[in-house]
Coordinates of C-alpha atoms and ligand atoms in Angstrom, one line a residue:
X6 CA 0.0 0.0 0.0
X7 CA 1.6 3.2 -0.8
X8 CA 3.4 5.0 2.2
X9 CA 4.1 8.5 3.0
X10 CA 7.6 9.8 4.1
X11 CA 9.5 12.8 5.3
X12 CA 11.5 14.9 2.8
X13 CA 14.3 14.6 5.7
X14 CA 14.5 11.3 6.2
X15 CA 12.4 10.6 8.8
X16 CA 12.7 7.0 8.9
X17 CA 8.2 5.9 9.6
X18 CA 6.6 5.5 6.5
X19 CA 2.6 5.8 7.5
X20 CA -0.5 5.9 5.8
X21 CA -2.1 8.4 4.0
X22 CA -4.6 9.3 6.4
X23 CA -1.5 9.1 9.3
X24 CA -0.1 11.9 7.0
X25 CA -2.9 13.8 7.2
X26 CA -3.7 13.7 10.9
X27 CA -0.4 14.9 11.6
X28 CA 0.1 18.0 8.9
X29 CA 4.6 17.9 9.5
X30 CA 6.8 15.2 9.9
X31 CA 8.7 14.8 13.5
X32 CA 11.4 16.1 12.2
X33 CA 10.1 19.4 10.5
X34 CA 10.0 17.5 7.0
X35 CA 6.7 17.3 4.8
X36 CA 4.8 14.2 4.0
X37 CA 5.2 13.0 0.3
X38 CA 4.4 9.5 -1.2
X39 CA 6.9 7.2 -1.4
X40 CA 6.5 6.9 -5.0
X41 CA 4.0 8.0 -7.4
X42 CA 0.8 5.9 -8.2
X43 CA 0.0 4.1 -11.6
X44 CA -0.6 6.6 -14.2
X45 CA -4.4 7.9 -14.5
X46 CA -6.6 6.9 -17.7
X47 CA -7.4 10.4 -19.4
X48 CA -10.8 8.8 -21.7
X49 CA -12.2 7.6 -18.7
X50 CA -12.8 10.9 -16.7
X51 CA -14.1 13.1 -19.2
X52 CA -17.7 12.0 -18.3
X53 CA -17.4 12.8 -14.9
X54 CA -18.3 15.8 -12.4
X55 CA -15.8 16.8 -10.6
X56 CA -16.3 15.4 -6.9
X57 CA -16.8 11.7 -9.1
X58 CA -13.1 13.1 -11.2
X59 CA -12.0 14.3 -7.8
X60 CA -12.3 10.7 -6.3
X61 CA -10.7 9.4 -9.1
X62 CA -7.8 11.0 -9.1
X63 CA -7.2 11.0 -5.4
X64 CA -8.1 7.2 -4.8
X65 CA -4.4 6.0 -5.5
X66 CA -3.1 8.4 -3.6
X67 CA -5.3 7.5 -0.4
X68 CA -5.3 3.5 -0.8
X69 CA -6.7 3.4 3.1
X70 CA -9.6 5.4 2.2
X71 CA -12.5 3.5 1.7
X72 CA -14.4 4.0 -1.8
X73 CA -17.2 5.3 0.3
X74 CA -15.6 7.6 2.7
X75 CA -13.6 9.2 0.1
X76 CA -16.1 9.7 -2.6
X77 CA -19.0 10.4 0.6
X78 CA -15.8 13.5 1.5
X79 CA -15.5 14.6 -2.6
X80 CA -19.4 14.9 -2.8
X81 CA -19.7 16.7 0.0
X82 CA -17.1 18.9 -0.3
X83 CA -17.9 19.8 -3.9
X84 CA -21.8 20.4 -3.6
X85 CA -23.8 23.3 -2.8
X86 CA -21.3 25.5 -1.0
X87 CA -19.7 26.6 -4.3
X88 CA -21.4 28.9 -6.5
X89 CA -21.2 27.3 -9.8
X90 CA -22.4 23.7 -10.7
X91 CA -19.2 23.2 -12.6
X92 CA -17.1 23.5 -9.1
X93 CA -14.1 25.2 -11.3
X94 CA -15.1 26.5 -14.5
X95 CA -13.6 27.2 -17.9
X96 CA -13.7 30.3 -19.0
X97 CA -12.2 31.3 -22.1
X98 CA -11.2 35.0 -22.7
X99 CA -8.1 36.7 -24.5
X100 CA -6.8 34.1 -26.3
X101 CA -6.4 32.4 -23.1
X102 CA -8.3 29.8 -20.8
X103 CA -9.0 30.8 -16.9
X104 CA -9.6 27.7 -14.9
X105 CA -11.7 29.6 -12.4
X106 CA -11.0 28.3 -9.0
X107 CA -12.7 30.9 -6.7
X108 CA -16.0 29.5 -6.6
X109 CA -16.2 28.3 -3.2
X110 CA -17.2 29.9 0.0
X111 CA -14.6 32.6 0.5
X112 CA -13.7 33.6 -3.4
X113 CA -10.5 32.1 -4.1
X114 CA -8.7 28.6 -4.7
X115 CA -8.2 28.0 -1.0
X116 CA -11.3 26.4 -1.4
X117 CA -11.2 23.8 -3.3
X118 CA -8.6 21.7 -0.7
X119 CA -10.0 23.2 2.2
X120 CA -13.5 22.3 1.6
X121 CA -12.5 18.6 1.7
X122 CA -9.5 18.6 4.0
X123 CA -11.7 18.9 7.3
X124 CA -13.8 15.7 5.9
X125 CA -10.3 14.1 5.6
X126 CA -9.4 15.0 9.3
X127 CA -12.6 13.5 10.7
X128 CA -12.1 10.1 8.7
X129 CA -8.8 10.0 9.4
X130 CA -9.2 10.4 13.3
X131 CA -11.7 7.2 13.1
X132 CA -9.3 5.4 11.3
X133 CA -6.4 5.7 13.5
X134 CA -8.4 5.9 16.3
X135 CA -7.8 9.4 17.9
X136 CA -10.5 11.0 19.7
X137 CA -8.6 13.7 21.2
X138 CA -9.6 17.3 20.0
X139 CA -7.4 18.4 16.9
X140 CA -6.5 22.2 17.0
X141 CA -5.4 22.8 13.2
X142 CA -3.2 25.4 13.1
X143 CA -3.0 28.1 9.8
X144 CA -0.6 30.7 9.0
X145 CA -2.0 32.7 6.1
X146 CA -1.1 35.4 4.1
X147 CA -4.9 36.3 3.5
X148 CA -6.6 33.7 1.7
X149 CA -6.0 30.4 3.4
X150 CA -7.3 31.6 6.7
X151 CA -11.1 32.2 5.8
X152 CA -11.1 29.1 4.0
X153 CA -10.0 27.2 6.6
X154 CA -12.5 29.0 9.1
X155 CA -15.1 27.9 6.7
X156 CA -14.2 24.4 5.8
X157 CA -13.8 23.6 9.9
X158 CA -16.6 25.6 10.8
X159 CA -19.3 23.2 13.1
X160 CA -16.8 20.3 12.6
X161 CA -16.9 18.1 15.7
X162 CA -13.5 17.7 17.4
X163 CA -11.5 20.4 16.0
X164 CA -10.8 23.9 16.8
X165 CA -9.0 26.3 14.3
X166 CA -6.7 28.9 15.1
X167 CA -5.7 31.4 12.7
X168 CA -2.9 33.9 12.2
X169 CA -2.3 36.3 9.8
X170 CA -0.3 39.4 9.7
X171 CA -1.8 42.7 10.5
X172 CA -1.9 45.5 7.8
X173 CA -0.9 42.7 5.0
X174 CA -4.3 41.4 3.8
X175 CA -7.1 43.3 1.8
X176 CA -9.8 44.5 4.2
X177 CA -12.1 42.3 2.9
X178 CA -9.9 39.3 4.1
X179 CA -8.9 40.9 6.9
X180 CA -13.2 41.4 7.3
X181 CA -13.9 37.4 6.6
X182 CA -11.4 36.0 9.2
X183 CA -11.9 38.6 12.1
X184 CA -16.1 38.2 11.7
X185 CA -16.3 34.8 11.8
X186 CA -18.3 33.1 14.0
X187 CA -18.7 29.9 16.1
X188 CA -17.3 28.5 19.0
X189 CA -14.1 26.5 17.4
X190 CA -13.4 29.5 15.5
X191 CA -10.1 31.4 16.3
X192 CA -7.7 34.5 15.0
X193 CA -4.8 36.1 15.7
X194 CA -3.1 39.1 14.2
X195 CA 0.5 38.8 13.8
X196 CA 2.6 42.0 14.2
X197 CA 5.0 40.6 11.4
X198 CA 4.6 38.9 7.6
X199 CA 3.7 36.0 6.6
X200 CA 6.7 34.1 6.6
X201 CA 6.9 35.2 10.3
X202 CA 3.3 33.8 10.9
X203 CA 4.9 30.0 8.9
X204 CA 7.7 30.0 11.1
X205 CA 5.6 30.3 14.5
X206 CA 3.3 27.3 13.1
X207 CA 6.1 25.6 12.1
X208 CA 7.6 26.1 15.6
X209 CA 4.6 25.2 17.7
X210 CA 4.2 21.9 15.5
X211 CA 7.3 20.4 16.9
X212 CA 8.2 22.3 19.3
X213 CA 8.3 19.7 22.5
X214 CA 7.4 22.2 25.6
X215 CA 4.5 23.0 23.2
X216 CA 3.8 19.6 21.8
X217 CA 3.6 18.6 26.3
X218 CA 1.4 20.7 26.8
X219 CA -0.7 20.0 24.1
X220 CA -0.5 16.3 25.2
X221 CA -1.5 17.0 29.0
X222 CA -4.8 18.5 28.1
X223 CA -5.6 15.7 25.3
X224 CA -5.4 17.5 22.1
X225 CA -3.2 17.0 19.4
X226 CA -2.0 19.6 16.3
X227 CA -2.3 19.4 12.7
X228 CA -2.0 22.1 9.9
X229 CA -4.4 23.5 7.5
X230 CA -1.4 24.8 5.5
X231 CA -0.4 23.4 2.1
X232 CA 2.4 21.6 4.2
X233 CA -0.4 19.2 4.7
X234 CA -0.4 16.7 2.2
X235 CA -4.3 16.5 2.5
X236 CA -4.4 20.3 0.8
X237 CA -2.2 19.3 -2.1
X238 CA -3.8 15.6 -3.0
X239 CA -7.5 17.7 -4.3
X240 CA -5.4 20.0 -5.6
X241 CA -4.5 17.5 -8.3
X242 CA -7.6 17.2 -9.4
X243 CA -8.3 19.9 -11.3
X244 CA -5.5 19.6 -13.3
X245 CA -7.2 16.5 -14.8
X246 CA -10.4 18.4 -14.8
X247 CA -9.1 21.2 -16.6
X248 CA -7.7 19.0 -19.3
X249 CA -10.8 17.2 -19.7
X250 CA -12.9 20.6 -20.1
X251 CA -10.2 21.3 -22.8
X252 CA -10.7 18.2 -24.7
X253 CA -14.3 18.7 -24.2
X254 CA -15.0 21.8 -25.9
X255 CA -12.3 21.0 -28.5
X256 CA -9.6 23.0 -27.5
X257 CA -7.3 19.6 -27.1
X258 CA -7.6 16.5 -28.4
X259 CA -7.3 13.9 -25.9
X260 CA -3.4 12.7 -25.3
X261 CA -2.0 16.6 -26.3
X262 CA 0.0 18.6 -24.7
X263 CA -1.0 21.3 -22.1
X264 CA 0.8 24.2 -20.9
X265 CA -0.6 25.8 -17.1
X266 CA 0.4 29.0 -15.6
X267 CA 0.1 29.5 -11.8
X268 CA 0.1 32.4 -9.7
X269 CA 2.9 31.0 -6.9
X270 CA 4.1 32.3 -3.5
X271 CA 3.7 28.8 -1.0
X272 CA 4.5 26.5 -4.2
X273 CA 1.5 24.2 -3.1
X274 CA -0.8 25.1 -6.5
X275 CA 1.1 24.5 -8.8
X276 CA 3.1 21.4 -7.3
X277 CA -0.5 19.7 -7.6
X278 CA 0.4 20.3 -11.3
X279 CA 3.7 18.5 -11.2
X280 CA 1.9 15.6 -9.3
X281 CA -0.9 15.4 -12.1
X282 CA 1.8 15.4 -14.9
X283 CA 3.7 12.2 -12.7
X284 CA 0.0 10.8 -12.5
X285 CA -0.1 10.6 -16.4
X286 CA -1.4 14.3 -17.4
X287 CA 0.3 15.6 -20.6
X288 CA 2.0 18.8 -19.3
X289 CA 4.2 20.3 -21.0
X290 CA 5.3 23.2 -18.9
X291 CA 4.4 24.4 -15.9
X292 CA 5.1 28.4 -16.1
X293 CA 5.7 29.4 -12.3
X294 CA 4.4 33.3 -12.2
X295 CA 5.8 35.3 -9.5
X296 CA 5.4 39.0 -8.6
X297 CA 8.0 41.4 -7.5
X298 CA 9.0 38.9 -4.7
X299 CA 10.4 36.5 -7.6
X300 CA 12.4 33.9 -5.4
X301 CA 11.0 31.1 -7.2
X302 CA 11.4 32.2 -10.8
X303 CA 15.1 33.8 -9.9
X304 CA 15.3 29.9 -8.6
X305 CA 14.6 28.2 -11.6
X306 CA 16.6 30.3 -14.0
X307 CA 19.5 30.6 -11.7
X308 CA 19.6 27.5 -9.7
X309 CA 20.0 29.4 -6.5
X310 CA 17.3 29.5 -4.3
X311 CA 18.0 33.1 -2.0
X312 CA 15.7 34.2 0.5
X313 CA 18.3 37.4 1.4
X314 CA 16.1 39.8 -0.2
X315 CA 13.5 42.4 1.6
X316 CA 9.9 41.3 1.3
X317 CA 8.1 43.7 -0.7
X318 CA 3.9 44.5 0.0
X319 CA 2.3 43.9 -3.3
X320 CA -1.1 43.6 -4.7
X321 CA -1.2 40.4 -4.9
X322 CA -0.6 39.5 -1.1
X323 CA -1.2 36.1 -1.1
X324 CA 1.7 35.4 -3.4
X325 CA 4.0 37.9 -1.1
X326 CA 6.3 34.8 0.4
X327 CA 10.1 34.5 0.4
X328 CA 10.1 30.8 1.7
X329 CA 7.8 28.7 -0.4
X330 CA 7.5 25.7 1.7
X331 CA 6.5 23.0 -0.8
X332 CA 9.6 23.4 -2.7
X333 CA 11.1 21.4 -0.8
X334 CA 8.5 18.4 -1.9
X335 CA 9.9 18.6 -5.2
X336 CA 13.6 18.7 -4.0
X337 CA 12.9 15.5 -2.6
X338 CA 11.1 13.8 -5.7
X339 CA 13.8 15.0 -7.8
X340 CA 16.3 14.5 -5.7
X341 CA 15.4 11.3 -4.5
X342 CA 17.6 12.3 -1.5
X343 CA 15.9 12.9 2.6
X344 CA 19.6 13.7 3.2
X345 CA 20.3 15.8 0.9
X346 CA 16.9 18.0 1.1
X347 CA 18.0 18.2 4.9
X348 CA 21.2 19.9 4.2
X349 CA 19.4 21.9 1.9
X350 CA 16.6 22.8 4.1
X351 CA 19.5 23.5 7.0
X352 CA 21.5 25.7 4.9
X353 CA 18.3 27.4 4.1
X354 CA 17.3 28.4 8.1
X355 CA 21.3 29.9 8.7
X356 CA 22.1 31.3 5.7
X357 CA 19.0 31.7 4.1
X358 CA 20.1 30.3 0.2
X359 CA 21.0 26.9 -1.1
X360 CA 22.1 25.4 -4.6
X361 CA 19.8 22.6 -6.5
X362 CA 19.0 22.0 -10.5
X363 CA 15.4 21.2 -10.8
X364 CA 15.9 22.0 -14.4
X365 CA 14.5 19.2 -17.1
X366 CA 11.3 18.8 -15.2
X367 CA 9.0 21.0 -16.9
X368 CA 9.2 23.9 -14.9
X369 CA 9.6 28.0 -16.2
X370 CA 9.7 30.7 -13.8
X371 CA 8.5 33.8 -15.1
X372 CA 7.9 36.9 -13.2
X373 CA 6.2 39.9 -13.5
X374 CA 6.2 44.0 -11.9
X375 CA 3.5 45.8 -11.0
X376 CA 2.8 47.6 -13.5
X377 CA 2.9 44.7 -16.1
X378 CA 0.3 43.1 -13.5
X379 CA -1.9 46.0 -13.9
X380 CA -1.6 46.8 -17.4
X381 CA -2.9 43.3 -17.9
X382 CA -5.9 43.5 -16.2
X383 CA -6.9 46.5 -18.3
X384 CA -5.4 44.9 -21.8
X385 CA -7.4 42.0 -21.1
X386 CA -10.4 43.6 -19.8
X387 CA -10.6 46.3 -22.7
X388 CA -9.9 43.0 -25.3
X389 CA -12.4 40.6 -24.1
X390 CA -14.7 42.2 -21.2
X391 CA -13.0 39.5 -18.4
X392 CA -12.1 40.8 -15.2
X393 CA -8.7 38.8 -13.3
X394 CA -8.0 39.4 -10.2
X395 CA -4.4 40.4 -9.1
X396 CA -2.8 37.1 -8.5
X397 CA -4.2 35.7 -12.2
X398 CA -3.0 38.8 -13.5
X399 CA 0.5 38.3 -12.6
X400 CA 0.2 35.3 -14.3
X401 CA -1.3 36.3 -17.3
X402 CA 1.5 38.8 -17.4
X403 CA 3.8 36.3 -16.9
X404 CA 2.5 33.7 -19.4
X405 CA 2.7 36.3 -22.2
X406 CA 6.2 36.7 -21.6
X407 CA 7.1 33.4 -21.8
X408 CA 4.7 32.9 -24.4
X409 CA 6.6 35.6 -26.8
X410 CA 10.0 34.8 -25.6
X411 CA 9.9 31.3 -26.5
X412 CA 7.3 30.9 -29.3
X413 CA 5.4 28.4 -27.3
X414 CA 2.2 28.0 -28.8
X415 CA 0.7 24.8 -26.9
X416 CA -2.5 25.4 -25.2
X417 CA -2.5 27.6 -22.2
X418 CA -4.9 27.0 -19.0
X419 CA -4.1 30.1 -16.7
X420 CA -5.1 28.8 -12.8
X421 CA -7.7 31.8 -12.0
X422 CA -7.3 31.8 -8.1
X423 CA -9.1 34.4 -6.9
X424 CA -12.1 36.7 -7.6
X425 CA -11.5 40.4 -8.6
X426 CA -14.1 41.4 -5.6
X427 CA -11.4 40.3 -2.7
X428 CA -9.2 42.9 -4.2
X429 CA -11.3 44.9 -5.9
X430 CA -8.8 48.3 -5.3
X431 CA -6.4 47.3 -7.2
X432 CA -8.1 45.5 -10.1
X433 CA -9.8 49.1 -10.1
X434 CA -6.2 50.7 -10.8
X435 CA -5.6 48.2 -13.4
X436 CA -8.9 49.1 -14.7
X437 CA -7.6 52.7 -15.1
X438 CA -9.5 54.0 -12.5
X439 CA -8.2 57.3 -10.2
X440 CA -8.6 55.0 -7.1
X441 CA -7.2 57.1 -3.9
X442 CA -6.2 55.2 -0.4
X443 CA -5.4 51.5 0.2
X444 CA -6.9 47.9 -0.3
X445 CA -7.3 48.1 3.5
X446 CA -10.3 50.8 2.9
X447 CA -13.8 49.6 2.2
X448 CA -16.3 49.9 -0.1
X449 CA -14.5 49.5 -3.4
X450 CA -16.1 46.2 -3.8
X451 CA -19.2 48.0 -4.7
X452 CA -17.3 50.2 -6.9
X453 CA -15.5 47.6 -9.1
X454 CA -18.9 46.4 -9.6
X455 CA -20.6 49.6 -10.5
X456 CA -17.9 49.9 -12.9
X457 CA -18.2 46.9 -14.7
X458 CA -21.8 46.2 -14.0
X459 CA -21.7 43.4 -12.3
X460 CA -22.8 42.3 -8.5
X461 CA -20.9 42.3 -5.6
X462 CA -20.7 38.4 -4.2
X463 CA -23.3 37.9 -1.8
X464 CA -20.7 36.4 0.5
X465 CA -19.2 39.9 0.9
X466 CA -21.6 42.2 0.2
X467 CA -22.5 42.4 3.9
X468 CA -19.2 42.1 5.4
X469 CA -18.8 45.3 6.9
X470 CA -22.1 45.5 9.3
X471 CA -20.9 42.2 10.6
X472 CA -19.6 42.3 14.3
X473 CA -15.4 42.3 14.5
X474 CA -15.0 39.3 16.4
X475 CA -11.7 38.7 16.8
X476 CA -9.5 41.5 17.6
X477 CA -6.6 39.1 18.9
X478 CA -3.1 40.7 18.5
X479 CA 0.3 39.7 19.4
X480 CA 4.1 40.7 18.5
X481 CA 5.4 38.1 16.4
X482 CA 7.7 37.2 19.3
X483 CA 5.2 36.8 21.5
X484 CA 2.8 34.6 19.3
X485 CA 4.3 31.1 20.4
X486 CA 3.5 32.4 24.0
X487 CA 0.1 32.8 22.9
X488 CA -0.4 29.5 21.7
X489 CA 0.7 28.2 24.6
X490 CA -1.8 30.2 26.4
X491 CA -4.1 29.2 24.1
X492 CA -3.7 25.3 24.5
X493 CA -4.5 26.0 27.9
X494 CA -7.5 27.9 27.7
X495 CA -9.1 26.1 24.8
X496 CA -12.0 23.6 25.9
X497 CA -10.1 20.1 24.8
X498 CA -13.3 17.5 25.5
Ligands
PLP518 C1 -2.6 31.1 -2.0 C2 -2.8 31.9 -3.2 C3 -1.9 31.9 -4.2 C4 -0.6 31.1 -4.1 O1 -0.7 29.7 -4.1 P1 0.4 28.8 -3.5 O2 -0.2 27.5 -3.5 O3 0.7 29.4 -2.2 O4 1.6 28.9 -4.5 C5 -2.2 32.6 -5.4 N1 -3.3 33.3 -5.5 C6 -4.2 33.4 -4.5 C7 -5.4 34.3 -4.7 C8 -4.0 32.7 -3.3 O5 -4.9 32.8 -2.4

């Protein structure tokens, strides 16, 4: 039955729901199968909908899932809680395709592991027979911090707690995670960025005072982050469901090549690509867009992977990350080395760079400024009436580049990750608008759909007469303290 290991050489191999439960390895690695399951029949799933494609593509990688349990999790994860009976859309615009991932419950791709992911948890506790209350931690940089709110929301036996840095998210993801309510609901703002808030999870999930603590009141941690394996296993999916909407309204014929472009900062999105190319997808290349903070395209043209560098606040926040944790998956599936991704990962932490060739696996980092990001929302807007958001207009940006630099003409599918409402200021600049203020203002929701005529989502059209529940706010040295405190307080049966 296929195992899961630690990238650092952990030396248990445990089951995929094991994985799950526990978000990190003991030894601050990531869980990643042992090897990759028999390659996926393409004909087969272009009948389906996409929590039966889902299942399909997830079952090999989840061999102790039952057929029921993991197809009962897909259907009920991909239901009525998105907004579109398609789950994740096609949308063809500007010569381009948008696989439109921000259909879900809080407006961007977040949603489409973390709908599931909680049904995993619940499973996987009944299969390895913990009944102690699991606190999932998240550290987000806007987006996955709703998402999870809303996917653990009423869950029995869980309790989420939340942190995300202050004055670094859009107000109205600032306005979804701090009105939230329900009792297993929790948020913290971090006086720091969002690598700060990933190196305090990180922290608190092995740290051993911590992890005593923890065990004395009869809970146990996992992570909501794309660190868990259980975020980046339905992520694959919709690579093979984007291929079969291709081939379905002729754009492909079935067996071509694909090309997809993906808005990166935590490298968790668009490794779901490389998994569904090992799986048996025909992908060609996998164009890695970055915005200003391009560690990850300067990566794969240099070979160096450098972290010295200042974080710079853009408009597209969510991709604002210097260390992109699941990187370090595909060092170890390249590689083929635990040892070698530890020294890696170690040189990392002190000096803050390492060396590694991931060339000749299909990836292209490509990067793109600012002002290329907003240009293309107004090029592509003014061309074909479509709207992107920030983070899908970096990659668009990006994919053009590419696109005329190389002379690739294979079919493109862009990942569309979020909707243009959650950042609605700055798709208004791109729009050409005179916009005055910040993204941390409100009300320009309801301008960016006055200007282009078209409703603000009903799942944030009322955010701002909502009671400010959480108002939780610690220095970034003092928020492992405050977990602490937090185990302590936090009702555990
Ligand atoms: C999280 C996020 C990204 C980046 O995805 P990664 O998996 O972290 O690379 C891009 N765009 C949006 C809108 C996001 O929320």
């Amino acid at each position: 039955m296929l195992k899961y290991v630690s990238t650092r050489g952990h030396e248990e191999r445990i089951t995929s729901s094991a994985a799950i439960l526990r978000g990190i390895a003991p030894d601050g690695g990531l869980y990643v199968p042992e090897e990759f399951p028999e390659k996926i029949e393409l004909g087969k799933l272009l009948e389906m909908d996409y929590a039966r494609l889902a299942y399909s593509v997830m079952k090999p990688f989840m061999p102790d899932f039952t057929e029921d349990e993991l197809l009962g999790c897909a259907r009920a994860a991909y239901g009525d809680k998105f907004d579109d009976p398609l789950i994740a859309p096609l949308v063809s615009a500007a010569d381009v395709n948008f696989l439109e991932l921000f259909h879900g419950p809080t407006l961007a791709f977040k949603d489409m592991a973390l709908s599931i992911l909680p049904r995993f948890m619940t499973v996987s506790a009944g299969k390895n027979g913990v009944s102690k209350k699991i606190i999932i931690l998240v550290s987000t940089s806007g987006d996955t911090g709703k998402a999870a709110l809303e996917g653990f929301a009423g869950v029995d036996g869980t309790a989420a707690l939340v942190m995300y840095p202050v004055g670094k998210v859009s107000r109205v993801q600032e306005l979804q995670m701090t009105t939230t309510e329900g009792d297993n609901a929790f948020v913290l703002g971090v006086e720091g960025n969002f690598d700060d808030c990933q190196t305090i999870m990180k922290r608190a999930l092995t740290d051993p005072g911590v992890l005593k603590t923890l065990e004395e009141r009869g809970a146990t941690f996992s992570s909501a982050n794309s660190i868990n394996i259980g975020r980046l296993i339905p992520q694959t999916a919709y690579y093979f469901y984007a291929y079969a909407l291709m081939v379905k309204k002729g754009a492909l014929k079935l067996g071509a090549e694909v090309n997809f472009t993906v808005p990166t900062g935590n490298f968790g999105n668009i490794l779901a690509g490389y998994y569904a190319k090992k799986m048996g997808l025909p992908v060609k290349k996998l164009i890695c867009a970055s915005n200003e903070n391009k560690v990850l395209s300067d990566f794969f043209n240099s070979r160096t992977y450098d972290k010295n560098r200042p974080l710079i606040m853009t408009a597209s926040p969510s991709m604002d990350i210097l260390v992109s944790s699941n990187l370090e998956r595909l060092l170890f599936h390249v590689s083929k080395d635990a040892g070698r991704v530890k020294a890696l990962m170690d040189s990392l932490a002190v000096t803050g760079v390492y060396d590694f060739d991931a060339s000749g696996h299909g990836f292209e980092g490509v990067c793109a400024t600012q002002e290329e990001m907003l240009r293309a929302i107004g090029d592509v807007f003014a061309k074909s009436g479509y709207v992107m958001d920030t983070h899908t207009a970096v990659a668009y940006a990006s994919y053009e580049k590419y696109a005329s630099a190389a002379g690739d003409k294979t079919p493109n599918v862009i990942l569309s990750t979020a909707s243009p409402f959650k950042f609605a200021f700055d798709v208004l600049k791109g729009l050409g608008e005179d916009v005055e203020g910040s993204g941390a203002d409100c009300g320009w929701p309801e301008k960016l759909a006055a200007r282009i005529g078209v409703a603000v989502p009903p799942r944030i059209s009322n955010l701002e007469t909502r009671t400010v529940r959480h108002t939780g706010r610690r220095k970034k040295e003092d928020a492992l303290d405050y977990i602490k405190e937090f185990i302590n307080i936090i009702q555990t049966r």
